[in-house]
PDB file of C-alpha atoms in Angstrom:
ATOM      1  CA  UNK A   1       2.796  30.843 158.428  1.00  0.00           C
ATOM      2  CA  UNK A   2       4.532  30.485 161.940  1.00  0.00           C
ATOM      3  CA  UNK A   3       5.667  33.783 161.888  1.00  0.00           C
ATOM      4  CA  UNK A   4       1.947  35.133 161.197  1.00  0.00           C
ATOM      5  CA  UNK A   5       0.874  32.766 163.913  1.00  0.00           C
ATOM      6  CA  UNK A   6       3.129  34.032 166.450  1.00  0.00           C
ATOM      7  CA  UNK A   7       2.360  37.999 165.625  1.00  0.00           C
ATOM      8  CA  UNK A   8      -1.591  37.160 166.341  1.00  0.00           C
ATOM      9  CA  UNK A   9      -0.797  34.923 169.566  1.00  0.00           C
ATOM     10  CA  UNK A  10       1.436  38.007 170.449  1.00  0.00           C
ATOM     11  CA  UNK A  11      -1.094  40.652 169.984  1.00  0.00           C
ATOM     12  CA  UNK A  12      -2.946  39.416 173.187  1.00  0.00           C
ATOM     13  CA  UNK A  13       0.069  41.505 175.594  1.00  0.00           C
ATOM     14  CA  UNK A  14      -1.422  44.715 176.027  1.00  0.00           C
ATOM     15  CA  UNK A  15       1.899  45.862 177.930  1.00  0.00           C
ATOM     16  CA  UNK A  16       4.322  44.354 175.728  1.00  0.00           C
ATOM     17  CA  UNK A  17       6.179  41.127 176.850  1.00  0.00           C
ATOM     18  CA  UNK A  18       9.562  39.310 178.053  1.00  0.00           C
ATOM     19  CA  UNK A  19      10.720  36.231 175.559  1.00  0.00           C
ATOM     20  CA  UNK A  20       9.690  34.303 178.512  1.00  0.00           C
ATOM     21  CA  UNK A  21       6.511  34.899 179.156  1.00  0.00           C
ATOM     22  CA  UNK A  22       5.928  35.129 174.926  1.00  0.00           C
ATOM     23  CA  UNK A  23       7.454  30.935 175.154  1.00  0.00           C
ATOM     24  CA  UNK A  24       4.867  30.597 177.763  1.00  0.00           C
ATOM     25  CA  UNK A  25       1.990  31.652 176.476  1.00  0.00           C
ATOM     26  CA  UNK A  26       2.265  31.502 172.669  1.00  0.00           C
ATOM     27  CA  UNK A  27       4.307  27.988 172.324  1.00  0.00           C
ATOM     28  CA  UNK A  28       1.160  25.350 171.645  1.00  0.00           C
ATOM     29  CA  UNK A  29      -0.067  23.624 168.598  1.00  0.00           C
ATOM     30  CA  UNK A  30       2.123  24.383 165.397  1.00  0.00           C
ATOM     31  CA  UNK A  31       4.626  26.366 167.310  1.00  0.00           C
ATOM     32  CA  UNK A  32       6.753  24.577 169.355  1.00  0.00           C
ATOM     33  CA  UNK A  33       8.966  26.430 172.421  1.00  0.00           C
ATOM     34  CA  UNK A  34      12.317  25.790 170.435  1.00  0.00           C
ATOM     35  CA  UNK A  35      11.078  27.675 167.387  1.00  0.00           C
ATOM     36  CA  UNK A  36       9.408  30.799 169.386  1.00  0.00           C
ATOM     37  CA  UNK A  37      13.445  32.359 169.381  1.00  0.00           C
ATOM     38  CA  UNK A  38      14.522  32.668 165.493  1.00  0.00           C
ATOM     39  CA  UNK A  39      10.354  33.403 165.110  1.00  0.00           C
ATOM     40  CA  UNK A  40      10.583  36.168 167.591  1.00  0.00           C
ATOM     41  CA  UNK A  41      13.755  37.347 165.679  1.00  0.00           C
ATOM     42  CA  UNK A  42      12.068  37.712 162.405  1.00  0.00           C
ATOM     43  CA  UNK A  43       9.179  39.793 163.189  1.00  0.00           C
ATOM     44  CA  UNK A  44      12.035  42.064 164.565  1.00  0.00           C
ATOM     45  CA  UNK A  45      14.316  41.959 161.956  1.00  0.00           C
ATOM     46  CA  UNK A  46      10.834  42.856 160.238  1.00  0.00           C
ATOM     47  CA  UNK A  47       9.952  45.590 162.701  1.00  0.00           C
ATOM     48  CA  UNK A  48       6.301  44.313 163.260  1.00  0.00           C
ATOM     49  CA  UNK A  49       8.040  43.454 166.695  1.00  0.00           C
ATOM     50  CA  UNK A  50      10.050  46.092 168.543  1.00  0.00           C
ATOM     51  CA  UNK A  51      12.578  45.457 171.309  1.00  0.00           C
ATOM     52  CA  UNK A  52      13.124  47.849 173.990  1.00  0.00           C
ATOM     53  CA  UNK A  53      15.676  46.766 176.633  1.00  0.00           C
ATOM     54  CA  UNK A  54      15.383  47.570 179.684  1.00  0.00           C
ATOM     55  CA  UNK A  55      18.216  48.587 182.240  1.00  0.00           C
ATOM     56  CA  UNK A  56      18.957  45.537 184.698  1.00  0.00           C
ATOM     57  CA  UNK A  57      16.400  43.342 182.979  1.00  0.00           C
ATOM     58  CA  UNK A  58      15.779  41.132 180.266  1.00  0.00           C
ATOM     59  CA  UNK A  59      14.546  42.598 177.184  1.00  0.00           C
ATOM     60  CA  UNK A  60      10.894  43.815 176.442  1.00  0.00           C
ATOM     61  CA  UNK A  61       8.979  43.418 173.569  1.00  0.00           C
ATOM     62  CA  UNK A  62       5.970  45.223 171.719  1.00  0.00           C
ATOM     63  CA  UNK A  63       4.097  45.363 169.115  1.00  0.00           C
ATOM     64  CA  UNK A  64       3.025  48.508 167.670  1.00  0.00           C
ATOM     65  CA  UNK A  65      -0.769  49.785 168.155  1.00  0.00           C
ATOM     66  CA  UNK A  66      -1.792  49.359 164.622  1.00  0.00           C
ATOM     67  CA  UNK A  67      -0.451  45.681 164.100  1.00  0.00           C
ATOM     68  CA  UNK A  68      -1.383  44.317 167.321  1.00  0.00           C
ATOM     69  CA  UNK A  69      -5.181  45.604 166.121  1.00  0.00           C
ATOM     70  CA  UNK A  70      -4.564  44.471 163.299  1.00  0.00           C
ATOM     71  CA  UNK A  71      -3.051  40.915 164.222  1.00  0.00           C
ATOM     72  CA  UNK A  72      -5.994  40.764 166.978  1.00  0.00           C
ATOM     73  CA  UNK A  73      -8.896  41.050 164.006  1.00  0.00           C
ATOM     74  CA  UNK A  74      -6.783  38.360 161.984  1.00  0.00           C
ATOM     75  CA  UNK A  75      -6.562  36.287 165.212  1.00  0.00           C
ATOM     76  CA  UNK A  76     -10.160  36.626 166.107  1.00  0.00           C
ATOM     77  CA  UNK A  77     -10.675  35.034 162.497  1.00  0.00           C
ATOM     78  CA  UNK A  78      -8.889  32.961 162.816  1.00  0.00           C
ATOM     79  CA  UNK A  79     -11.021  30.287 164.990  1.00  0.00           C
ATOM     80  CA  UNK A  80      -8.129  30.491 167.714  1.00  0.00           C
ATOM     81  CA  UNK A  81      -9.218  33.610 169.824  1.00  0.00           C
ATOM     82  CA  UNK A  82     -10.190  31.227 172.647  1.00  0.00           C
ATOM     83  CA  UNK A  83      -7.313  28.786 172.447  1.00  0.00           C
ATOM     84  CA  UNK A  84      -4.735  32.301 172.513  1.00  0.00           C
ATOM     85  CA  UNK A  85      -6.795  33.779 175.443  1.00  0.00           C
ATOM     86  CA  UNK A  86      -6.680  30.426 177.267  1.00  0.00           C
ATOM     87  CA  UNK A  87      -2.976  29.990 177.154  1.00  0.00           C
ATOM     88  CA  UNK A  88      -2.560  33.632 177.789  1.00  0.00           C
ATOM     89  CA  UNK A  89      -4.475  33.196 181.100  1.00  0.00           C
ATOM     90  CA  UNK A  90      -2.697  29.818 182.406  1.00  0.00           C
ATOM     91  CA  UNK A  91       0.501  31.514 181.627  1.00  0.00           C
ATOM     92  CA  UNK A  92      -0.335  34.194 184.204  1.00  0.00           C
ATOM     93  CA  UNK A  93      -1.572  32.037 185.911  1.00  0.00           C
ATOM     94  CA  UNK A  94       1.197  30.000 186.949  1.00  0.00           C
ATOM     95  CA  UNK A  95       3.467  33.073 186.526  1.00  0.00           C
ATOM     96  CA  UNK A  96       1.792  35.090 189.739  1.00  0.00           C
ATOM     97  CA  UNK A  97       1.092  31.772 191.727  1.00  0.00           C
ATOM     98  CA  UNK A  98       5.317  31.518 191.378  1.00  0.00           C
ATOM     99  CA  UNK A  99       5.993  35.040 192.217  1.00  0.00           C
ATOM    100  CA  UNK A 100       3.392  35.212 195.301  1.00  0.00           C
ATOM    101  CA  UNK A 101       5.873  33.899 197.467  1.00  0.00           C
ATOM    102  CA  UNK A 102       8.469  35.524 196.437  1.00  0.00           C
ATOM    103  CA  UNK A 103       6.706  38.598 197.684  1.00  0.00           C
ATOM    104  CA  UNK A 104       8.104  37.747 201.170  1.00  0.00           C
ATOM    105  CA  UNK A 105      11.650  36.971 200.502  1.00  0.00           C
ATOM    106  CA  UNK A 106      14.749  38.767 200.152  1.00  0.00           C
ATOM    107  CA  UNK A 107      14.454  40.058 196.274  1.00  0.00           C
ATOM    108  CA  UNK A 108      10.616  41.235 196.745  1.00  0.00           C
ATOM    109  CA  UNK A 109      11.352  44.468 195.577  1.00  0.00           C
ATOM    110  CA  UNK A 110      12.310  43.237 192.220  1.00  0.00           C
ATOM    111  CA  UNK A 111       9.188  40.704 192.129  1.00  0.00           C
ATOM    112  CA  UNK A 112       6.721  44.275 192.664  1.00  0.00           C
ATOM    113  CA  UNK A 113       7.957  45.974 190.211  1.00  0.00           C
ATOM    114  CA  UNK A 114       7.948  42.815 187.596  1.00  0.00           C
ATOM    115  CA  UNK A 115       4.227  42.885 188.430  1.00  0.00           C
ATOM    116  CA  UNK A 116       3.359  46.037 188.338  1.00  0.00           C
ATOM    117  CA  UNK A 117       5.177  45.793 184.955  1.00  0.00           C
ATOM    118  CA  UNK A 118       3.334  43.443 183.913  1.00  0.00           C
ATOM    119  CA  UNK A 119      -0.098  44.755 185.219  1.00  0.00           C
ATOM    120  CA  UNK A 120      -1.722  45.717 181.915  1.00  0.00           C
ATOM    121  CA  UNK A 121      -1.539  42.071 181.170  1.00  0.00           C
ATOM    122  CA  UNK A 122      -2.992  40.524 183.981  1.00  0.00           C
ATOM    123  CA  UNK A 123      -5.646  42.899 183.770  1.00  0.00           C
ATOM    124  CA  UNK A 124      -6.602  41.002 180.429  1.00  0.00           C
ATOM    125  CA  UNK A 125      -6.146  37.701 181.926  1.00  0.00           C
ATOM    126  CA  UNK A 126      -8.728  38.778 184.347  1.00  0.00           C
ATOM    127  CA  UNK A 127     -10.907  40.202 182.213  1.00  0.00           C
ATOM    128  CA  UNK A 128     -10.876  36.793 180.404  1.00  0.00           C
ATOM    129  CA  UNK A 129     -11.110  34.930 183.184  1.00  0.00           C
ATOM    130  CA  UNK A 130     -14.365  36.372 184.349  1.00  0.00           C
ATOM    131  CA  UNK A 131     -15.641  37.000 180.564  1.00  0.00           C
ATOM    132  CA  UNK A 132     -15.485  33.240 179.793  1.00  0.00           C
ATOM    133  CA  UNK A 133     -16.601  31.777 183.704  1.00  0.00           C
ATOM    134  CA  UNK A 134     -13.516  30.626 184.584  1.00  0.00           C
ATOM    135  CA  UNK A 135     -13.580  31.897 187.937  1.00  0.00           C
ATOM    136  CA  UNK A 136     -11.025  29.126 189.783  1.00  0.00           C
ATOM    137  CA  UNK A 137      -8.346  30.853 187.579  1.00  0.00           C
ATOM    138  CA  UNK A 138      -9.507  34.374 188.321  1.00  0.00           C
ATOM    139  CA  UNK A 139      -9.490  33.596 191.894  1.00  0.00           C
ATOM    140  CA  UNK A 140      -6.405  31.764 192.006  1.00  0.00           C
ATOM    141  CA  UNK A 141      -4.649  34.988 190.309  1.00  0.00           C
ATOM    142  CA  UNK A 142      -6.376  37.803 192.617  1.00  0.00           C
ATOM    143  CA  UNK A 143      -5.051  35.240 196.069  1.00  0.00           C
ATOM    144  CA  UNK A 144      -1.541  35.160 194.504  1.00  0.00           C
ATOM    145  CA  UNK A 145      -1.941  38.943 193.855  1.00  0.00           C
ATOM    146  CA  UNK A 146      -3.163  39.758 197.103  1.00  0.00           C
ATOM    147  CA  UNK A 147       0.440  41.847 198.584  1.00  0.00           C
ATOM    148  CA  UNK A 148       0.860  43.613 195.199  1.00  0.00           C
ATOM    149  CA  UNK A 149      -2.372  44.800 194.606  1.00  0.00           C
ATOM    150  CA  UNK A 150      -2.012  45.888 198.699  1.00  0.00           C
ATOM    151  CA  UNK A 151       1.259  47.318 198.648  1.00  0.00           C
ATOM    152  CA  UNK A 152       1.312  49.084 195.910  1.00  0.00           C
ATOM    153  CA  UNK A 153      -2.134  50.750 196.630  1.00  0.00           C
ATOM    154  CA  UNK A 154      -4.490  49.134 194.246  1.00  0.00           C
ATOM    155  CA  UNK A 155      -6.631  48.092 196.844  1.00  0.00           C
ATOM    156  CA  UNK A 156      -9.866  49.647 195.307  1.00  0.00           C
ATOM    157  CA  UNK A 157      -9.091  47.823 192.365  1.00  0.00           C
ATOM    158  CA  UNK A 158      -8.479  44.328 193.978  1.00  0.00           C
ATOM    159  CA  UNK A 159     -11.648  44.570 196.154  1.00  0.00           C
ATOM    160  CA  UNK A 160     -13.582  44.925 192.942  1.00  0.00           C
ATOM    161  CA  UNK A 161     -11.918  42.164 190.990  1.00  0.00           C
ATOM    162  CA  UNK A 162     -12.620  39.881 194.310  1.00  0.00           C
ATOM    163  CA  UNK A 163     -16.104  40.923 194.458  1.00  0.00           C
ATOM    164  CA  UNK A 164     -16.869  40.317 190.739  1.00  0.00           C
ATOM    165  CA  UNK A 165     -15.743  36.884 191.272  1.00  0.00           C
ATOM    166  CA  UNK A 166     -17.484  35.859 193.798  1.00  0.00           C
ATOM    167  CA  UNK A 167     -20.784  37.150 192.420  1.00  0.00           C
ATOM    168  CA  UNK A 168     -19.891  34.615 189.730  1.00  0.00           C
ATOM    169  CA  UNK A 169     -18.897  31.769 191.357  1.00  0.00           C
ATOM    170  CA  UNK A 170     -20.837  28.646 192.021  1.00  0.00           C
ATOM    171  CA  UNK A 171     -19.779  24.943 193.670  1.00  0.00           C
ATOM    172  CA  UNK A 172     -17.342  23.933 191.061  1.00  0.00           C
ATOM    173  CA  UNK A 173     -14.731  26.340 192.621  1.00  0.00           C
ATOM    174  CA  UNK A 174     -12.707  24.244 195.124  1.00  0.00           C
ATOM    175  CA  UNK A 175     -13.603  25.388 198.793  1.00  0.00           C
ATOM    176  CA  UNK A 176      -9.680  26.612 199.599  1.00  0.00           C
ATOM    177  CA  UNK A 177      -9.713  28.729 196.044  1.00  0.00           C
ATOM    178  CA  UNK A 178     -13.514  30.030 196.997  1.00  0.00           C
ATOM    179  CA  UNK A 179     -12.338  30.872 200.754  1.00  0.00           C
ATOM    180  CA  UNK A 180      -9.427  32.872 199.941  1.00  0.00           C
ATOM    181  CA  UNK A 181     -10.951  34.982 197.663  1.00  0.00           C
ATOM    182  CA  UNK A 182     -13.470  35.515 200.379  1.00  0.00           C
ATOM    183  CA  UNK A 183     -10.689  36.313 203.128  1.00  0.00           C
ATOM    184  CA  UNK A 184      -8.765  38.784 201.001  1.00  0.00           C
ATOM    185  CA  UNK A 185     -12.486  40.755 199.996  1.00  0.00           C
ATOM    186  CA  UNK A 186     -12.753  41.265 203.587  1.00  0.00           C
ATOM    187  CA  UNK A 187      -9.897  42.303 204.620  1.00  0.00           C
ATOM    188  CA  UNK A 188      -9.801  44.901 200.995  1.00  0.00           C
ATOM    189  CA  UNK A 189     -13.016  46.112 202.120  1.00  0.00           C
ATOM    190  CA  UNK A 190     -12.063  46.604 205.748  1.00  0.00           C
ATOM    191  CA  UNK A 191      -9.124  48.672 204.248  1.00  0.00           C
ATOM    192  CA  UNK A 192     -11.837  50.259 202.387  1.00  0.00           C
ATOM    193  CA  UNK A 193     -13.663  51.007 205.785  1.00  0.00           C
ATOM    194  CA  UNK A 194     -16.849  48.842 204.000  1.00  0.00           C
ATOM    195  CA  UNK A 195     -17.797  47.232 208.019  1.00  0.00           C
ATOM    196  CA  UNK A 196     -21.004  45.789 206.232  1.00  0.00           C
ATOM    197  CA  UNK A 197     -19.241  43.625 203.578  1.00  0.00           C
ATOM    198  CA  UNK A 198     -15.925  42.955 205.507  1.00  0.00           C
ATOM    199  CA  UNK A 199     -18.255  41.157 208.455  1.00  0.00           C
ATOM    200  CA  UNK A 200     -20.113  39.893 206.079  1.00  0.00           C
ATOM    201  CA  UNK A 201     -17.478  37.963 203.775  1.00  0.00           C
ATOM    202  CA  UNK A 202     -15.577  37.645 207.052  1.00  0.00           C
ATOM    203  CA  UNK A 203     -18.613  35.275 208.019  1.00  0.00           C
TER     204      UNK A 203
END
């Protein structure tokens, strides 16, 4: 039953995942962080899971296309798609508010390329984010991605998760979270040579 559990809390990784971030995300209710290991291990030793190590990093994890659709329908009946999805989304959450700074110091090359790694994934934490109004976390994620999504030239793509945002957000959304989001859209769009909307978030 665990096992089962795990595979369909697992499915949500659309670019397969680290054992950390799967013990972040999928540890809650009836599986505890201590068990996620030997679970882990038997859906590979079952090869519903595969590894794939990666040179100079810890290992990666995926699950093939077929189970993970078919884990995903099982999880969607499961009454637990919006429990997964919101445990999904505070684990990148507080994963890319702990690597933002990072992004400055000495090892920031490493920190890039862990998110562009995982960028498939925080795509669907944003997508969830927005799809079920919770638009502080959205926010909080785009500020903390903010030098990736710059750097590494997906400032197109930034500028229109800030702007989708903010056409959702309303007075709930602490003034700092709200503010930075608006700072960061202006200064995508001037990049994007948008005047109009850069002044105009700017103000």
């Amino acid at each position: 039953h665990s096992e089962r559990l795990l595979l369909q809390r697992l499915s949500l990784f659309t670019a397969g995942f680290t054992f950390s971030t799967a013990e972040s995300a999928c540890a809650w209710g009836e599986i505890q962080r201590e068990d996620v290991l030997d679970l882990l291990s038997s859906l590979v030793s079952k090869s519903l899971v595969v590894a794939e190590t990666l040179q100079g990093s810890e290992a990666r994890y995926r699950l093939l296309e077929t189970i993970r659709q078919y884990a995903q329908e099982k999880l969607r009946a499961s009454g637990d798609w919006v429990s997964a999805h919101e445990h999904y989304l505070a684990c990148f959450l507080r994963l890319t508010e702990e690597v933002a700074p990072k992004l400055r110091e000495q090892y920031q090359q490493l920190w890039f390329d862990w998110l562009e790694t995982e960028n498939d994934n925080i795509r669907a934490a944003l997508a969830w984010a927005l799809e079920q109004q919770r638009i502080e976390a959205g926010m909080r994620i785009g500020t903390a991605l903010y030098s990736f999504w710059q750097t590494r030239a997906y400032i197109q793509e930034g500028y229109a998760w800030y702007e989708r945002f903010l056409h959702q957000t309303d007075n709930s959304v602490p003034l700092a979270v709200h503010v930075n989001t608006l700072t960061w859209s202006s200064v995508m769009a001037s990049f994007l040579g948008d005047a109009v909307t850069a002044t105009a978030r700017g103000q």
